[in-house]
Short mmCIF file of C-alpha atoms and ligand atoms in Angstrom, two decimals:
data_model
loop_
_atom_site.label_atom_id
_atom_site.label_comp_id
_atom_site.label_asym_id
_atom_site.label_seq_id
_atom_site.Cartn_x
_atom_site.Cartn_y
_atom_site.Cartn_z
CA UNK A 1310 1.01 43.46 65.27
CA UNK A 1311 0.09 46.45 63.16
CA UNK A 1312 -3.36 46.91 62.01
CA UNK A 1313 -3.77 49.16 58.92
CA UNK A 1314 -7.36 50.93 58.44
CA UNK A 1315 -8.05 53.73 56.15
CA UNK A 1316 -10.97 56.18 56.75
CA UNK A 1317 -12.23 57.24 53.39
CA UNK A 1318 -13.90 60.47 52.89
CA UNK A 1319 -17.50 60.43 52.15
CA UNK A 1320 -18.88 62.76 49.54
CA UNK A 1321 -22.09 63.48 51.64
CA UNK A 1322 -24.90 65.79 51.11
CA UNK A 1323 -28.71 65.90 51.87
CA UNK A 1324 -29.15 63.36 49.32
CA UNK A 1325 -27.07 61.09 51.71
CA UNK A 1326 -23.21 59.54 51.25
CA UNK A 1327 -20.89 58.51 48.38
CA UNK A 1328 -17.61 57.29 48.43
CA UNK A 1329 -15.22 56.82 45.85
CA UNK A 1330 -12.06 54.63 45.71
CA UNK A 1331 -9.11 55.30 43.14
CA UNK A 1332 -6.19 53.57 42.96
CA UNK A 1333 -2.78 54.96 44.09
CA UNK A 1334 -5.13 57.40 46.20
CA UNK A 1335 -7.43 55.90 48.60
CA UNK A 1336 -6.04 52.25 47.55
CA UNK A 1337 -1.99 52.16 47.61
CA UNK A 1338 -2.05 49.67 44.78
CA UNK A 1339 -3.38 49.01 41.26
CA UNK A 1340 -6.63 47.57 41.35
CA UNK A 1341 -6.79 44.51 39.26
CA UNK A 1342 -9.70 42.99 40.60
CA UNK A 1343 -12.95 43.16 42.76
CA UNK A 1344 -14.99 40.92 44.49
CA UNK A 1345 -17.68 40.44 47.38
CA UNK A 1346 -18.90 38.27 49.62
CA UNK A 1347 -22.61 37.96 50.77
CA UNK A 1348 -25.26 35.94 51.88
CA UNK A 1349 -22.60 34.35 54.29
CA UNK A 1350 -24.40 31.79 56.46
CA UNK A 1351 -24.34 31.76 60.14
CA UNK A 1352 -21.18 30.76 62.08
CA UNK A 1353 -19.11 30.68 58.96
CA UNK A 1354 -15.41 31.19 58.92
CA UNK A 1355 -13.43 31.49 55.82
CA UNK A 1356 -10.51 32.76 54.43
CA UNK A 1357 -7.60 30.56 56.07
CA UNK A 1358 -4.81 31.60 53.72
CA UNK A 1359 -2.21 33.96 53.03
CA UNK A 1360 -0.84 35.41 49.64
CA UNK A 1361 2.81 35.35 48.58
CA UNK A 1362 2.09 38.87 46.37
CA UNK A 1363 -1.46 39.88 46.70
CA UNK A 1364 -2.29 42.84 48.55
CA UNK A 1365 -6.11 43.82 49.36
CA UNK A 1366 -7.96 46.54 50.94
CA UNK A 1367 -11.27 44.91 52.41
CA UNK A 1368 -14.53 47.49 53.10
CA UNK A 1369 -17.55 46.03 54.75
CA UNK A 1370 -20.16 48.04 52.69
CA UNK A 1371 -23.14 46.92 54.84
CA UNK A 1372 -23.63 45.21 58.13
CA UNK A 1373 -20.59 43.92 59.83
CA UNK A 1374 -17.80 41.12 60.23
CA UNK A 1375 -14.44 40.48 61.99
CA UNK A 1376 -11.33 40.12 60.60
CA UNK A 1377 -8.69 37.82 62.35
CA UNK A 1378 -4.98 38.89 61.00
CA UNK A 1379 -1.94 36.74 61.84
CA UNK A 1380 1.30 37.81 60.71
CA UNK A 1381 3.19 34.64 62.15
CA UNK A 1382 4.11 36.51 65.27
CA UNK A 1383 1.10 38.19 66.48
CA UNK A 1384 -2.74 38.05 65.94
CA UNK A 1385 -5.50 40.66 65.86
CA UNK A 1386 -9.03 40.79 65.31
CA UNK A 1387 -10.53 43.62 63.42
CA UNK A 1388 -14.41 44.36 63.49
CA UNK A 1389 -15.61 45.97 59.94
CA UNK A 1390 -18.89 47.53 60.38
CA UNK A 1391 -18.41 50.98 58.70
CA UNK A 1392 -18.91 51.58 54.99
CA UNK A 1393 -16.25 54.31 55.02
CA UNK A 1394 -13.44 52.20 56.64
CA UNK A 1395 -10.92 49.99 54.91
CA UNK A 1396 -8.67 47.57 56.02
CA UNK A 1397 -5.49 47.07 54.41
CA UNK A 1398 -3.99 43.61 54.27
CA UNK A 1399 -0.58 42.81 53.12
CA UNK A 1400 0.26 39.63 51.24
CA UNK A 1401 2.39 37.87 53.79
CA UNK A 1402 -0.65 37.83 56.55
CA UNK A 1403 -2.81 34.99 57.30
CA UNK A 1404 -6.45 35.89 57.62
CA UNK A 1405 -9.96 34.21 58.39
CA UNK A 1406 -13.03 36.13 58.15
CA UNK A 1407 -15.95 35.49 60.49
CA UNK A 1408 -18.83 36.52 62.58
CA UNK A 1409 -20.49 37.73 59.33
CA UNK A 1410 -23.94 39.27 60.04
CA UNK A 1411 -26.70 38.24 57.79
CA UNK A 1412 -26.77 41.39 55.64
CA UNK A 1413 -22.76 41.76 55.60
CA UNK A 1414 -21.34 42.57 52.04
CA UNK A 1415 -17.89 42.28 52.57
CA UNK A 1416 -16.00 44.46 49.27
CA UNK A 1417 -12.28 43.35 48.31
CA UNK A 1418 -10.21 45.24 46.34
CA UNK A 1419 -7.40 43.21 44.89
CA UNK A 1420 -3.79 44.09 43.44
CA UNK A 1421 -3.99 40.85 41.29
CA UNK A 1422 -5.95 38.54 39.22
CA UNK A 1423 -7.41 35.37 40.51
CA UNK A 1424 -4.41 33.10 40.84
CA UNK A 1425 -4.53 29.97 42.95
CA UNK A 1426 -0.45 29.86 42.90
CA UNK A 1427 -0.34 32.93 44.76
CA UNK A 1428 -2.37 31.32 47.80
CA UNK A 1429 -0.65 30.18 50.68
CA UNK A 1430 -3.37 27.70 52.39
CA UNK A 1431 -1.75 25.77 54.80
CA UNK A 1432 -0.56 27.12 57.95
CA UNK A 1433 2.59 25.76 58.63
CA UNK A 1434 3.77 26.98 55.33
CA UNK A 1435 2.54 30.52 55.57
CA UNK A 1436 4.80 30.32 59.08
CA UNK A 1437 7.88 28.84 57.02
CA UNK A 1438 7.21 31.77 54.18
CA UNK A 1439 7.32 34.65 56.66
CA UNK A 1440 10.11 33.03 58.56
CA UNK A 1441 12.41 32.84 55.53
CA UNK A 1442 11.19 36.27 54.26
CA UNK A 1443 12.41 37.63 57.91
CA UNK A 1444 15.58 35.34 57.93
CA UNK A 1445 14.35 33.64 61.09
CA UNK A 1446 14.92 29.55 61.26
P1 LIG B 1266 -12.20 30.78 48.52
O1 LIG B 1266 -10.99 31.22 48.09
O2 LIG B 1266 -12.67 29.63 48.95
O3 LIG B 1266 -12.95 32.11 49.43
P2 LIG B 1266 -12.39 32.63 51.03
O4 LIG B 1266 -10.83 32.90 50.97
O5 LIG B 1266 -13.01 33.89 51.06
O6 LIG B 1266 -12.64 31.58 51.89
O7 LIG B 1266 -12.96 31.05 46.99
C1 LIG B 1266 -14.12 30.56 46.94
C2 LIG B 1266 -14.31 30.06 45.28
O8 LIG B 1266 -14.51 31.40 44.52
C3 LIG B 1266 -13.31 29.10 44.82
O9 LIG B 1266 -13.73 28.09 44.15
C4 LIG B 1266 -12.36 30.12 44.25
C5 LIG B 1266 -13.34 31.47 43.71
N1 LIG B 1266 -12.86 32.49 43.38
C6 LIG B 1266 -12.59 33.01 42.09
O10 LIG B 1266 -13.16 32.41 40.90
N2 LIG B 1266 -12.13 34.15 41.68
C7 LIG B 1266 -11.77 35.02 42.86
O11 LIG B 1266 -11.53 36.08 42.54
C8 LIG B 1266 -12.01 34.65 44.26
C9 LIG B 1266 -11.44 35.19 45.31
C10 LIG B 1266 -12.60 33.50 44.67
#
């Protein structure tokens, strides 16, 4: 499956690095919500859902973690370990996050406010959703 990563341009100088993310520039949607995941316990795997509408960009701004993406046909595993790299995840992608380093901070920029009714938390429902969209039985 196609994995979309975005390399952000750091504004570096002799003091260090700074990255700015602006909607409709580095971020290809209007950002309605920002959240971050940290202090993740060893061995934890989380996510296990897709969305009907919401798009996201994930940035592991400190430490590292892995993201498993599944478009209903193929899977991909992506290592996030650079504060200047974003991973775009479209709505109809099943995602699981795992292998968090103890110092990992995973920043998420989301196109929608938190809305439980936008979640698809059942894998079989997810497959039905993507197959219906593609017109596959
Ligand atoms: P959860 O959906 O379990 O996170 P993940 O998909 O990463 O495994 O969310 C954990 C809790 O946080 C759950 O009670 C819902 C709440 N939550 C919010 O209140 N707002 C948010 O924006 C998010 C992402 C979660």
